[in-house]
PDB file of C-alpha atoms and ligand atoms in Angstrom:
ATOM      1  CA  UNK A 195      -6.472  41.002  25.426  1.00  0.00           C
ATOM      2  CA  UNK A 196      -9.147  41.381  28.117  1.00  0.00           C
ATOM      3  CA  UNK A 197     -11.846  41.554  25.447  1.00  0.00           C
ATOM      4  CA  UNK A 198     -10.587  38.307  23.922  1.00  0.00           C
ATOM      5  CA  UNK A 199     -10.394  36.642  27.344  1.00  0.00           C
ATOM      6  CA  UNK A 200     -13.901  37.859  28.133  1.00  0.00           C
ATOM      7  CA  UNK A 201     -15.133  36.120  24.989  1.00  0.00           C
ATOM      8  CA  UNK A 202     -13.249  32.936  25.959  1.00  0.00           C
ATOM      9  CA  UNK A 203     -15.119  33.053  29.269  1.00  0.00           C
ATOM     10  CA  UNK A 204     -18.505  33.444  27.538  1.00  0.00           C
ATOM     11  CA  UNK A 205     -17.704  30.613  25.107  1.00  0.00           C
ATOM     12  CA  UNK A 206     -16.391  28.237  27.759  1.00  0.00           C
ATOM     13  CA  UNK A 207     -19.478  28.834  29.934  1.00  0.00           C
ATOM     14  CA  UNK A 208     -21.654  28.159  26.878  1.00  0.00           C
ATOM     15  CA  UNK A 209     -19.668  24.964  26.201  1.00  0.00           C
ATOM     16  CA  UNK A 210     -19.859  23.954  29.898  1.00  0.00           C
ATOM     17  CA  UNK A 211     -16.069  23.681  30.105  1.00  0.00           C
ATOM     18  CA  UNK A 212     -15.509  24.181  33.842  1.00  0.00           C
ATOM     19  CA  UNK A 213     -11.715  24.192  33.739  1.00  0.00           C
ATOM     20  CA  UNK A 214     -11.600  26.869  31.027  1.00  0.00           C
ATOM     21  CA  UNK A 215     -14.203  28.944  32.858  1.00  0.00           C
ATOM     22  CA  UNK A 216     -12.078  28.865  36.034  1.00  0.00           C
ATOM     23  CA  UNK A 217      -8.826  29.544  34.143  1.00  0.00           C
ATOM     24  CA  UNK A 218     -10.168  32.481  32.164  1.00  0.00           C
ATOM     25  CA  UNK A 219     -11.857  33.952  35.275  1.00  0.00           C
ATOM     26  CA  UNK A 220      -8.560  33.793  37.183  1.00  0.00           C
ATOM     27  CA  UNK A 221      -6.750  35.438  34.236  1.00  0.00           C
ATOM     28  CA  UNK A 222      -9.355  38.211  34.064  1.00  0.00           C
ATOM     29  CA  UNK A 223      -9.057  38.818  37.834  1.00  0.00           C
ATOM     30  CA  UNK A 224      -5.238  39.000  37.419  1.00  0.00           C
ATOM     31  CA  UNK A 225      -5.701  41.505  34.581  1.00  0.00           C
ATOM     32  CA  UNK A 226      -7.643  43.719  37.016  1.00  0.00           C
ATOM     33  CA  UNK A 227     -11.121  43.101  35.617  1.00  0.00           C
ATOM     34  CA  UNK A 228     -13.781  43.495  38.340  1.00  0.00           C
ATOM     35  CA  UNK A 229     -15.785  40.552  39.685  1.00  0.00           C
ATOM     36  CA  UNK A 230     -18.926  42.285  38.515  1.00  0.00           C
ATOM     37  CA  UNK A 231     -17.725  42.480  34.879  1.00  0.00           C
ATOM     38  CA  UNK A 232     -16.630  38.835  34.988  1.00  0.00           C
ATOM     39  CA  UNK A 233     -20.025  37.936  36.408  1.00  0.00           C
ATOM     40  CA  UNK A 234     -21.722  39.737  33.489  1.00  0.00           C
ATOM     41  CA  UNK A 235     -19.739  37.593  31.020  1.00  0.00           C
ATOM     42  CA  UNK A 236     -20.776  34.447  32.893  1.00  0.00           C
ATOM     43  CA  UNK A 237     -24.417  35.530  32.681  1.00  0.00           C
ATOM     44  CA  UNK A 238     -23.998  36.026  28.923  1.00  0.00           C
ATOM     45  CA  UNK A 239     -22.615  32.467  28.719  1.00  0.00           C
ATOM     46  CA  UNK A 240     -25.613  31.221  30.739  1.00  0.00           C
ATOM     47  CA  UNK A 241     -27.991  32.961  28.306  1.00  0.00           C
ATOM     48  CA  UNK A 242     -26.374  30.965  25.518  1.00  0.00           C
ATOM     49  CA  UNK A 243     -26.696  27.747  27.556  1.00  0.00           C
ATOM     50  CA  UNK A 244     -30.379  28.560  27.907  1.00  0.00           C
ATOM     51  CA  UNK A 245     -30.700  29.150  24.138  1.00  0.00           C
ATOM     52  CA  UNK A 246     -29.198  25.717  23.513  1.00  0.00           C
ATOM     53  CA  UNK A 247     -31.630  24.224  26.042  1.00  0.00           C
ATOM     54  CA  UNK A 248     -34.552  25.958  24.320  1.00  0.00           C
ATOM     55  CA  UNK A 249     -33.441  24.649  20.914  1.00  0.00           C
ATOM     56  CA  UNK A 250     -33.177  21.087  22.215  1.00  0.00           C
ATOM     57  CA  UNK A 251     -29.392  20.897  21.904  1.00  0.00           C
ATOM     58  CA  UNK A 252     -28.949  20.865  25.709  1.00  0.00           C
ATOM     59  CA  UNK A 253     -30.885  18.895  28.326  1.00  0.00           C
ATOM     60  CA  UNK A 254     -31.699  19.370  32.031  1.00  0.00           C
ATOM     61  CA  UNK A 255     -28.379  17.699  32.936  1.00  0.00           C
ATOM     62  CA  UNK A 256     -26.624  20.495  31.035  1.00  0.00           C
ATOM     63  CA  UNK A 257     -28.532  23.129  33.020  1.00  0.00           C
ATOM     64  CA  UNK A 258     -27.431  21.353  36.206  1.00  0.00           C
ATOM     65  CA  UNK A 259     -23.839  21.439  34.961  1.00  0.00           C
ATOM     66  CA  UNK A 260     -24.188  25.160  34.185  1.00  0.00           C
ATOM     67  CA  UNK A 261     -25.415  25.725  37.752  1.00  0.00           C
ATOM     68  CA  UNK A 262     -22.486  23.718  39.114  1.00  0.00           C
ATOM     69  CA  UNK A 263     -19.963  25.760  37.104  1.00  0.00           C
ATOM     70  CA  UNK A 264     -21.507  29.065  38.230  1.00  0.00           C
ATOM     71  CA  UNK A 265     -21.281  27.939  41.869  1.00  0.00           C
ATOM     72  CA  UNK A 266     -17.719  26.775  41.342  1.00  0.00           C
ATOM     73  CA  UNK A 267     -16.477  30.049  39.851  1.00  0.00           C
ATOM     74  CA  UNK A 268     -18.425  32.165  42.329  1.00  0.00           C
ATOM     75  CA  UNK A 269     -17.038  30.358  45.370  1.00  0.00           C
ATOM     76  CA  UNK A 270     -13.499  29.782  44.074  1.00  0.00           C
ATOM     77  CA  UNK A 271     -12.681  32.932  42.116  1.00  0.00           C
ATOM     78  CA  UNK A 272     -15.081  35.842  42.454  1.00  0.00           C
ATOM     79  CA  UNK A 273     -15.061  38.171  45.411  1.00  0.00           C
ATOM     80  CA  UNK A 274     -17.509  40.994  45.149  1.00  0.00           C
ATOM     81  CA  UNK A 275     -15.282  43.727  46.458  1.00  0.00           C
ATOM     82  CA  UNK A 276     -15.887  46.269  43.728  1.00  0.00           C
ATOM     83  CA  UNK A 277     -19.083  47.583  45.238  1.00  0.00           C
ATOM     84  CA  UNK A 278     -19.416  50.788  47.136  1.00  0.00           C
ATOM     85  CA  UNK A 279     -19.035  50.389  50.894  1.00  0.00           C
ATOM     86  CA  UNK A 280     -21.924  51.460  53.045  1.00  0.00           C
ATOM     87  CA  UNK A 281     -21.406  52.356  56.661  1.00  0.00           C
ATOM     88  CA  UNK A 282     -24.940  51.718  57.874  1.00  0.00           C
ATOM     89  CA  UNK A 283     -25.279  47.980  58.403  1.00  0.00           C
ATOM     90  CA  UNK A 284     -28.602  46.212  58.249  1.00  0.00           C
ATOM     91  CA  UNK A 285     -29.989  42.737  58.891  1.00  0.00           C
ATOM     92  CA  UNK A 286     -31.329  40.849  55.893  1.00  0.00           C
ATOM     93  CA  UNK A 287     -33.175  37.534  55.666  1.00  0.00           C
ATOM     94  CA  UNK A 288     -33.321  35.902  52.222  1.00  0.00           C
ATOM     95  CA  UNK A 289     -35.111  32.931  50.721  1.00  0.00           C
ATOM     96  CA  UNK A 290     -36.046  31.357  47.426  1.00  0.00           C
ATOM     97  CA  UNK A 291     -39.770  30.753  47.843  1.00  0.00           C
ATOM     98  CA  UNK A 292     -41.599  27.440  48.156  1.00  0.00           C
ATOM     99  CA  UNK A 293     -41.496  25.152  45.115  1.00  0.00           C
ATOM    100  CA  UNK A 294     -38.472  26.862  43.573  1.00  0.00           C
ATOM    101  CA  UNK A 295     -34.958  25.433  43.883  1.00  0.00           C
ATOM    102  CA  UNK A 296     -33.036  28.056  41.889  1.00  0.00           C
ATOM    103  CA  UNK A 297     -30.396  29.554  44.136  1.00  0.00           C
ATOM    104  CA  UNK A 298     -27.683  31.211  42.043  1.00  0.00           C
ATOM    105  CA  UNK A 299     -29.251  34.677  41.744  1.00  0.00           C
ATOM    106  CA  UNK A 300     -30.103  34.653  45.453  1.00  0.00           C
ATOM    107  CA  UNK A 301     -26.567  33.552  46.353  1.00  0.00           C
ATOM    108  CA  UNK A 302     -25.004  36.368  44.339  1.00  0.00           C
ATOM    109  CA  UNK A 303     -27.243  38.934  46.061  1.00  0.00           C
ATOM    110  CA  UNK A 304     -26.334  37.407  49.462  1.00  0.00           C
ATOM    111  CA  UNK A 305     -22.591  37.615  48.658  1.00  0.00           C
ATOM    112  CA  UNK A 306     -22.803  41.203  47.465  1.00  0.00           C
ATOM    113  CA  UNK A 307     -24.780  42.301  50.523  1.00  0.00           C
ATOM    114  CA  UNK A 308     -22.367  40.522  52.889  1.00  0.00           C
ATOM    115  CA  UNK A 309     -19.389  42.161  51.200  1.00  0.00           C
ATOM    116  CA  UNK A 310     -21.136  45.477  51.708  1.00  0.00           C
ATOM    117  CA  UNK A 311     -21.508  45.062  55.442  1.00  0.00           C
ATOM    118  CA  UNK A 312     -25.012  43.632  55.692  1.00  0.00           C
ATOM    119  CA  UNK A 313     -25.692  40.701  58.016  1.00  0.00           C
ATOM    120  CA  UNK A 314     -27.400  38.118  55.837  1.00  0.00           C
ATOM    121  CA  UNK A 315     -29.284  34.999  56.898  1.00  0.00           C
ATOM    122  CA  UNK A 316     -29.899  32.836  53.861  1.00  0.00           C
ATOM    123  CA  UNK A 317     -32.739  30.371  54.440  1.00  0.00           C
ATOM    124  CA  UNK A 318     -31.963  28.527  51.196  1.00  0.00           C
ATOM    125  CA  UNK A 319     -34.382  27.348  48.539  1.00  0.00           C
ATOM    126  CA  UNK A 320     -37.928  25.940  48.521  1.00  0.00           C
ATOM    127  CA  UNK A 321     -38.693  27.836  51.730  1.00  0.00           C
ATOM    128  CA  UNK A 322     -42.323  27.679  52.964  1.00  0.00           C
ATOM    129  CA  UNK A 323     -44.113  30.809  54.287  1.00  0.00           C
ATOM    130  CA  UNK A 324     -44.176  29.396  57.850  1.00  0.00           C
ATOM    131  CA  UNK A 325     -40.389  29.227  57.927  1.00  0.00           C
ATOM    132  CA  UNK A 326     -40.116  32.803  56.631  1.00  0.00           C
ATOM    133  CA  UNK A 327     -42.534  34.025  59.309  1.00  0.00           C
ATOM    134  CA  UNK A 328     -40.615  32.095  62.002  1.00  0.00           C
ATOM    135  CA  UNK A 329     -37.300  33.677  60.969  1.00  0.00           C
ATOM    136  CA  UNK A 330     -38.685  37.221  60.668  1.00  0.00           C
ATOM    137  CA  UNK A 331     -40.185  36.858  64.146  1.00  0.00           C
ATOM    138  CA  UNK A 332     -36.937  35.473  65.599  1.00  0.00           C
ATOM    139  CA  UNK A 333     -34.530  37.900  63.930  1.00  0.00           C
ATOM    140  CA  UNK A 334     -36.503  41.108  63.341  1.00  0.00           C
ATOM    141  CA  UNK A 335     -34.548  41.794  60.142  1.00  0.00           C
ATOM    142  CA  UNK A 336     -34.718  45.206  58.467  1.00  0.00           C
ATOM    143  CA  UNK A 337     -35.171  43.641  55.046  1.00  0.00           C
ATOM    144  CA  UNK A 338     -36.617  40.386  53.700  1.00  0.00           C
ATOM    145  CA  UNK A 339     -35.564  39.409  50.164  1.00  0.00           C
ATOM    146  CA  UNK A 340     -37.616  36.808  48.318  1.00  0.00           C
ATOM    147  CA  UNK A 341     -36.270  35.238  45.157  1.00  0.00           C
ATOM    148  CA  UNK A 342     -38.132  33.355  42.435  1.00  0.00           C
ATOM    149  CA  UNK A 343     -37.241  32.059  38.983  1.00  0.00           C
ATOM    150  CA  UNK A 344     -40.208  29.940  37.945  1.00  0.00           C
ATOM    151  CA  UNK A 345     -43.761  30.818  36.896  1.00  0.00           C
ATOM    152  CA  UNK A 346     -45.335  29.770  40.225  1.00  0.00           C
ATOM    153  CA  UNK A 347     -42.961  31.890  42.323  1.00  0.00           C
ATOM    154  CA  UNK A 348     -44.907  35.195  42.323  1.00  0.00           C
ATOM    155  CA  UNK A 349     -47.917  33.367  43.822  1.00  0.00           C
ATOM    156  CA  UNK A 350     -45.660  31.799  46.458  1.00  0.00           C
ATOM    157  CA  UNK A 351     -44.194  35.213  47.230  1.00  0.00           C
ATOM    158  CA  UNK A 352     -47.674  36.649  47.662  1.00  0.00           C
ATOM    159  CA  UNK A 353     -48.459  33.771  50.089  1.00  0.00           C
ATOM    160  CA  UNK A 354     -45.331  34.535  52.086  1.00  0.00           C
ATOM    161  CA  UNK A 355     -46.180  38.228  52.315  1.00  0.00           C
ATOM    162  CA  UNK A 356     -49.774  37.363  53.331  1.00  0.00           C
ATOM    163  CA  UNK A 357     -48.430  35.001  56.015  1.00  0.00           C
ATOM    164  CA  UNK A 358     -46.310  37.842  57.419  1.00  0.00           C
ATOM    165  CA  UNK A 359     -49.378  40.067  57.466  1.00  0.00           C
ATOM    166  CA  UNK A 360     -51.449  37.358  59.233  1.00  0.00           C
ATOM    167  CA  UNK A 361     -48.704  36.991  61.832  1.00  0.00           C
ATOM    168  CA  UNK A 362     -48.762  40.756  62.478  1.00  0.00           C
ATOM    169  CA  UNK A 363     -45.180  41.142  61.247  1.00  0.00           C
ATOM    170  CA  UNK A 364     -45.656  42.879  57.916  1.00  0.00           C
ATOM    171  CA  UNK A 365     -45.096  46.377  59.272  1.00  0.00           C
ATOM    172  CA  UNK A 366     -41.748  45.419  60.823  1.00  0.00           C
ATOM    173  CA  UNK A 367     -39.846  44.431  57.701  1.00  0.00           C
ATOM    174  CA  UNK A 368     -39.382  45.823  54.185  1.00  0.00           C
ATOM    175  CA  UNK A 369     -39.824  43.203  51.494  1.00  0.00           C
ATOM    176  CA  UNK A 370     -37.840  43.143  48.239  1.00  0.00           C
ATOM    177  CA  UNK A 371     -38.728  40.605  45.555  1.00  0.00           C
ATOM    178  CA  UNK A 372     -36.573  39.652  42.594  1.00  0.00           C
ATOM    179  CA  UNK A 373     -35.545  36.944  40.157  1.00  0.00           C
ATOM    180  CA  UNK A 374     -36.487  36.192  36.580  1.00  0.00           C
ATOM    181  CA  UNK A 375     -40.097  35.260  37.398  1.00  0.00           C
ATOM    182  CA  UNK A 376     -40.943  38.634  38.915  1.00  0.00           C
ATOM    183  CA  UNK A 377     -41.878  41.980  37.376  1.00  0.00           C
ATOM    184  CA  UNK A 378     -42.378  45.332  39.041  1.00  0.00           C
ATOM    185  CA  UNK A 379     -46.133  45.039  38.361  1.00  0.00           C
ATOM    186  CA  UNK A 380     -46.258  41.612  40.034  1.00  0.00           C
ATOM    187  CA  UNK A 381     -44.258  42.991  42.969  1.00  0.00           C
ATOM    188  CA  UNK A 382     -46.745  45.776  43.459  1.00  0.00           C
ATOM    189  CA  UNK A 383     -49.733  43.436  43.149  1.00  0.00           C
ATOM    190  CA  UNK A 384     -48.364  41.069  45.798  1.00  0.00           C
ATOM    191  CA  UNK A 385     -47.754  43.910  48.250  1.00  0.00           C
ATOM    192  CA  UNK A 386     -43.945  43.907  48.238  1.00  0.00           C
ATOM    193  CA  UNK A 387     -42.152  47.148  49.116  1.00  0.00           C
ATOM    194  CA  UNK A 388     -39.822  46.938  46.127  1.00  0.00           C
ATOM    195  CA  UNK A 389     -38.904  44.986  43.040  1.00  0.00           C
ATOM    196  CA  UNK A 390     -35.270  44.567  42.170  1.00  0.00           C
ATOM    197  CA  UNK A 391     -34.002  43.485  38.770  1.00  0.00           C
ATOM    198  CA  UNK A 392     -30.386  42.679  39.586  1.00  0.00           C
ATOM    199  CA  UNK A 393     -27.402  42.796  41.886  1.00  0.00           C
ATOM    200  CA  UNK A 394     -26.468  46.472  41.812  1.00  0.00           C
ATOM    201  CA  UNK A 395     -30.085  47.541  41.915  1.00  0.00           C
ATOM    202  CA  UNK A 396     -30.820  45.313  44.924  1.00  0.00           C
ATOM    203  CA  UNK A 397     -27.871  46.777  46.824  1.00  0.00           C
ATOM    204  CA  UNK A 398     -29.111  50.269  46.021  1.00  0.00           C
ATOM    205  CA  UNK A 399     -32.636  49.482  47.260  1.00  0.00           C
ATOM    206  CA  UNK A 400     -31.188  47.994  50.480  1.00  0.00           C
ATOM    207  CA  UNK A 401     -29.200  51.207  50.996  1.00  0.00           C
ATOM    208  CA  UNK A 402     -32.324  53.282  50.472  1.00  0.00           C
ATOM    209  CA  UNK A 403     -34.332  51.166  52.912  1.00  0.00           C
ATOM    210  CA  UNK A 404     -31.605  51.415  55.550  1.00  0.00           C
ATOM    211  CA  UNK A 405     -31.532  55.173  55.104  1.00  0.00           C
ATOM    212  CA  UNK A 406     -35.312  55.238  55.651  1.00  0.00           C
ATOM    213  CA  UNK A 407     -34.939  53.012  58.740  1.00  0.00           C
ATOM    214  CA  UNK A 408     -32.270  55.337  60.123  1.00  0.00           C
ATOM    215  CA  UNK A 409     -34.623  58.277  59.556  1.00  0.00           C
ATOM    216  CA  UNK A 410     -37.408  56.500  61.447  1.00  0.00           C
ATOM    217  CA  UNK A 411     -35.405  55.793  64.614  1.00  0.00           C
TER     218      UNK A 411
HETATM  219  C1  B12 B 141     -29.330  26.970  36.198  1.00  0.00           C
HETATM  220  C2  B12 B 141     -30.835  26.746  35.976  1.00  0.00           C
HETATM  221  C3  B12 B 141     -31.433  25.682  36.665  1.00  0.00           C
HETATM  222  C4  B12 B 141     -30.694  24.828  37.684  1.00  0.00           C
HETATM  223  C5  B12 B 141     -30.652  25.586  39.029  1.00  0.00           C
HETATM  224  C6  B12 B 141     -29.339  25.336  39.753  1.00  0.00           C
HETATM  225  C7  B12 B 141     -29.230  26.104  41.033  1.00  0.00           C
HETATM  226  N1  B12 B 141     -28.479  25.503  41.927  1.00  0.00           N
HETATM  227  O1  B12 B 141     -29.789  27.184  41.234  1.00  0.00           O
HETATM  228  C8  B12 B 141     -31.599  23.545  37.719  1.00  0.00           C
HETATM  229  C9  B12 B 141     -31.114  22.546  36.697  1.00  0.00           C
HETATM  230  C10 B12 B 141     -31.710  22.845  39.068  1.00  0.00           C
HETATM  231  C11 B12 B 141     -32.935  24.096  37.228  1.00  0.00           C
HETATM  232  C12 B12 B 141     -34.135  23.453  37.434  1.00  0.00           C
HETATM  233  C13 B12 B 141     -35.320  23.864  36.859  1.00  0.00           C
HETATM  234  N2  B12 B 141     -35.498  24.896  36.011  1.00  0.00           N
HETATM  235 CO1  B12 B 141     -34.112  26.207  35.639  1.00  0.00          CO
HETATM  236  N3  B12 B 141     -32.869  27.380  34.880  1.00  0.00           N
HETATM  237  C14 B12 B 141     -31.588  27.570  35.094  1.00  0.00           C
HETATM  238  C15 B12 B 141     -31.064  28.710  34.167  1.00  0.00           C
HETATM  239  C16 B12 B 141     -30.307  28.080  32.996  1.00  0.00           C
HETATM  240  C17 B12 B 141     -30.161  29.741  34.824  1.00  0.00           C
HETATM  241  C18 B12 B 141     -30.761  30.418  36.064  1.00  0.00           C
HETATM  242  C19 B12 B 141     -29.699  30.994  36.964  1.00  0.00           C
HETATM  243  O2  B12 B 141     -29.508  30.546  38.102  1.00  0.00           O
HETATM  244  N4  B12 B 141     -28.937  31.977  36.451  1.00  0.00           N
HETATM  245  C20 B12 B 141     -27.865  32.598  37.220  1.00  0.00           C
HETATM  246  C21 B12 B 141     -28.320  33.927  37.798  1.00  0.00           C
HETATM  247  C22 B12 B 141     -27.220  34.481  38.667  1.00  0.00           C
HETATM  248  O3  B12 B 141     -28.518  34.785  36.690  1.00  0.00           O
HETATM  249  P1  B12 B 141     -29.917  35.416  36.326  1.00  0.00           P
HETATM  250  O4  B12 B 141     -30.966  34.375  36.489  1.00  0.00           O
HETATM  251  O5  B12 B 141     -29.824  36.113  35.024  1.00  0.00           O
HETATM  252  O6  B12 B 141     -30.065  36.480  37.510  1.00  0.00           O
HETATM  253  C23 B12 B 141     -30.021  37.866  37.347  1.00  0.00           C
HETATM  254  C24 B12 B 141     -31.370  38.519  37.559  1.00  0.00           C
HETATM  255  O7  B12 B 141     -32.476  37.702  37.209  1.00  0.00           O
HETATM  256  C25 B12 B 141     -31.354  38.871  38.998  1.00  0.00           C
HETATM  257  N5  B12 B 141     -31.797  37.893  39.980  1.00  0.00           N
HETATM  258  C26 B12 B 141     -31.805  36.567  39.920  1.00  0.00           C
HETATM  259  N6  B12 B 141     -32.253  36.054  41.060  1.00  0.00           N
HETATM  260  C27 B12 B 141     -32.524  37.096  41.863  1.00  0.00           C
HETATM  261  C28 B12 B 141     -33.027  37.138  43.134  1.00  0.00           C
HETATM  262  C29 B12 B 141     -33.246  38.378  43.718  1.00  0.00           C
HETATM  263  C30 B12 B 141     -33.785  38.422  45.093  1.00  0.00           C
HETATM  264  C31 B12 B 141     -32.968  39.572  43.020  1.00  0.00           C
HETATM  265  C32 B12 B 141     -33.207  40.864  43.668  1.00  0.00           C
HETATM  266  C33 B12 B 141     -32.454  39.509  41.734  1.00  0.00           C
HETATM  267  C34 B12 B 141     -32.242  38.289  41.183  1.00  0.00           C
HETATM  268  O8  B12 B 141     -30.017  39.178  39.280  1.00  0.00           O
HETATM  269  C35 B12 B 141     -29.163  38.342  38.495  1.00  0.00           C
HETATM  270  C36 B12 B 141     -27.953  39.093  38.077  1.00  0.00           C
HETATM  271  O9  B12 B 141     -28.239  40.230  37.324  1.00  0.00           O
HETATM  272  C37 B12 B 141     -32.417  29.389  33.739  1.00  0.00           C
HETATM  273  C38 B12 B 141     -32.423  30.032  32.362  1.00  0.00           C
HETATM  274  C39 B12 B 141     -31.841  31.432  32.388  1.00  0.00           C
HETATM  275  N7  B12 B 141     -30.914  31.669  31.501  1.00  0.00           N
HETATM  276  O10 B12 B 141     -32.212  32.246  33.227  1.00  0.00           O
HETATM  277  C40 B12 B 141     -33.417  28.227  33.841  1.00  0.00           C
HETATM  278  C41 B12 B 141     -34.890  28.526  34.172  1.00  0.00           C
HETATM  279  C42 B12 B 141     -34.995  29.576  35.281  1.00  0.00           C
HETATM  280  N8  B12 B 141     -35.378  27.237  34.674  1.00  0.00           N
HETATM  281  C43 B12 B 141     -36.570  26.962  34.282  1.00  0.00           C
HETATM  282  C44 B12 B 141     -37.276  25.780  34.572  1.00  0.00           C
HETATM  283  C45 B12 B 141     -38.610  25.596  33.881  1.00  0.00           C
HETATM  284  C46 B12 B 141     -36.744  24.840  35.442  1.00  0.00           C
HETATM  285  C47 B12 B 141     -37.403  23.519  35.846  1.00  0.00           C
HETATM  286  C48 B12 B 141     -38.917  23.563  36.130  1.00  0.00           C
HETATM  287  C49 B12 B 141     -37.057  22.488  34.764  1.00  0.00           C
HETATM  288  C50 B12 B 141     -37.753  21.146  34.883  1.00  0.00           C
HETATM  289  N9  B12 B 141     -38.600  20.883  33.889  1.00  0.00           N
HETATM  290  O11 B12 B 141     -37.564  20.441  35.835  1.00  0.00           O
HETATM  291  C51 B12 B 141     -36.606  23.178  37.124  1.00  0.00           C
HETATM  292  C52 B12 B 141     -37.266  23.868  38.328  1.00  0.00           C
HETATM  293  C53 B12 B 141     -37.210  23.093  39.542  1.00  0.00           C
HETATM  294  C54 B12 B 141     -37.789  23.924  40.685  1.00  0.00           C
HETATM  295  N10 B12 B 141     -38.789  23.401  41.330  1.00  0.00           N
HETATM  296  O12 B12 B 141     -37.337  25.040  40.968  1.00  0.00           O
HETATM  297  C55 B12 B 141     -37.166  28.079  33.431  1.00  0.00           C
HETATM  298  C56 B12 B 141     -38.208  28.933  34.190  1.00  0.00           C
HETATM  299  C57 B12 B 141     -39.346  29.340  33.265  1.00  0.00           C
HETATM  300  C58 B12 B 141     -40.611  29.641  34.013  1.00  0.00           C
HETATM  301  N11 B12 B 141     -41.188  30.779  33.673  1.00  0.00           N
HETATM  302  O13 B12 B 141     -41.086  28.891  34.842  1.00  0.00           O
HETATM  303  C59 B12 B 141     -35.865  28.813  32.947  1.00  0.00           C
HETATM  304  C60 B12 B 141     -36.068  30.315  32.645  1.00  0.00           C
HETATM  305  C61 B12 B 141     -35.361  28.041  31.684  1.00  0.00           C
HETATM  306  C62 B12 B 141     -36.332  28.107  30.508  1.00  0.00           C
HETATM  307  N12 B12 B 141     -36.052  28.967  29.544  1.00  0.00           N
HETATM  308  O14 B12 B 141     -37.293  27.395  30.479  1.00  0.00           O
HETATM  309  N13 B12 B 141     -32.737  25.246  36.533  1.00  0.00           N
END
């Protein structure tokens, strides 16, 4: 029954049917399926939306609708409570870098970290290096997470990291980069401390960094 419902969720995301996406997500939650598993089905649906966009069947407006539905289900239905609790809290600043307005991946990471006891300041999307520097100086976060989904984003991330260095703040914060535009090689080349491929992985890296911070103090 859950398997069938999971497929309904994938199909309704692919078909951009918001009501069915919300209904099937609620039913899956009631059946005890974790938010993370539901999220994975939604991502599968999004992959199919993307395939339709690539083949010319869907247009930009459809991608916008897909983004709207993801936001809707994430804010109305999903609560990321299935993740391991971590007792050592840390301060995190997050941003999607300049020129990039994709926010869904960043928002999921922010939600997961908040539900795991991290204090998260989300600077939003299209954030210039100056604003990142300003916030790191003001807040002294333990971790800075930069997100990027488009081809120009790795360059923008590198600019942000360079701006931190120029401001003398690079040594005070650990930088994680992630999002579809980034690879571990690109992360290393731009001088980030870590690359993260997804939600669980990002949480794990944050835990590791907090453990290192605790060891340093
Ligand atoms: C929804 C969407 C949009 C929406 C964004 C809505 C919003 N509010 O965020 C809108 C319509 C606005 C949009 C606009 C554009 N988009 Co768009 N978009 C997408 C789409 C379909 C889904 C991306 C998404 O948010 N997925 C939801 C997240 C939760 O899932 P995910 O991406 O798989 O994320 C996982 C991992 O990547 C990772 N992750 C993601 N983010 C982060 C961040 C961190 C920090 C970490 C650690 C991990 C992480 O964890 C997630 C869970 O496992 C993708 C295609 C695709 N299927 O990826 C294209 C895509 C990203 N867009 C693309 C493009 C080209 C654009 C536009 C330039 C289109 C245009 N011609 O105008 C504009 C860009 C405008 C700009 N300046 O940024 C390209 C990018 C290609 C490239 N190399 O540059 C893609 C890949 C589509 C394509 N195949 O061409 N887009």
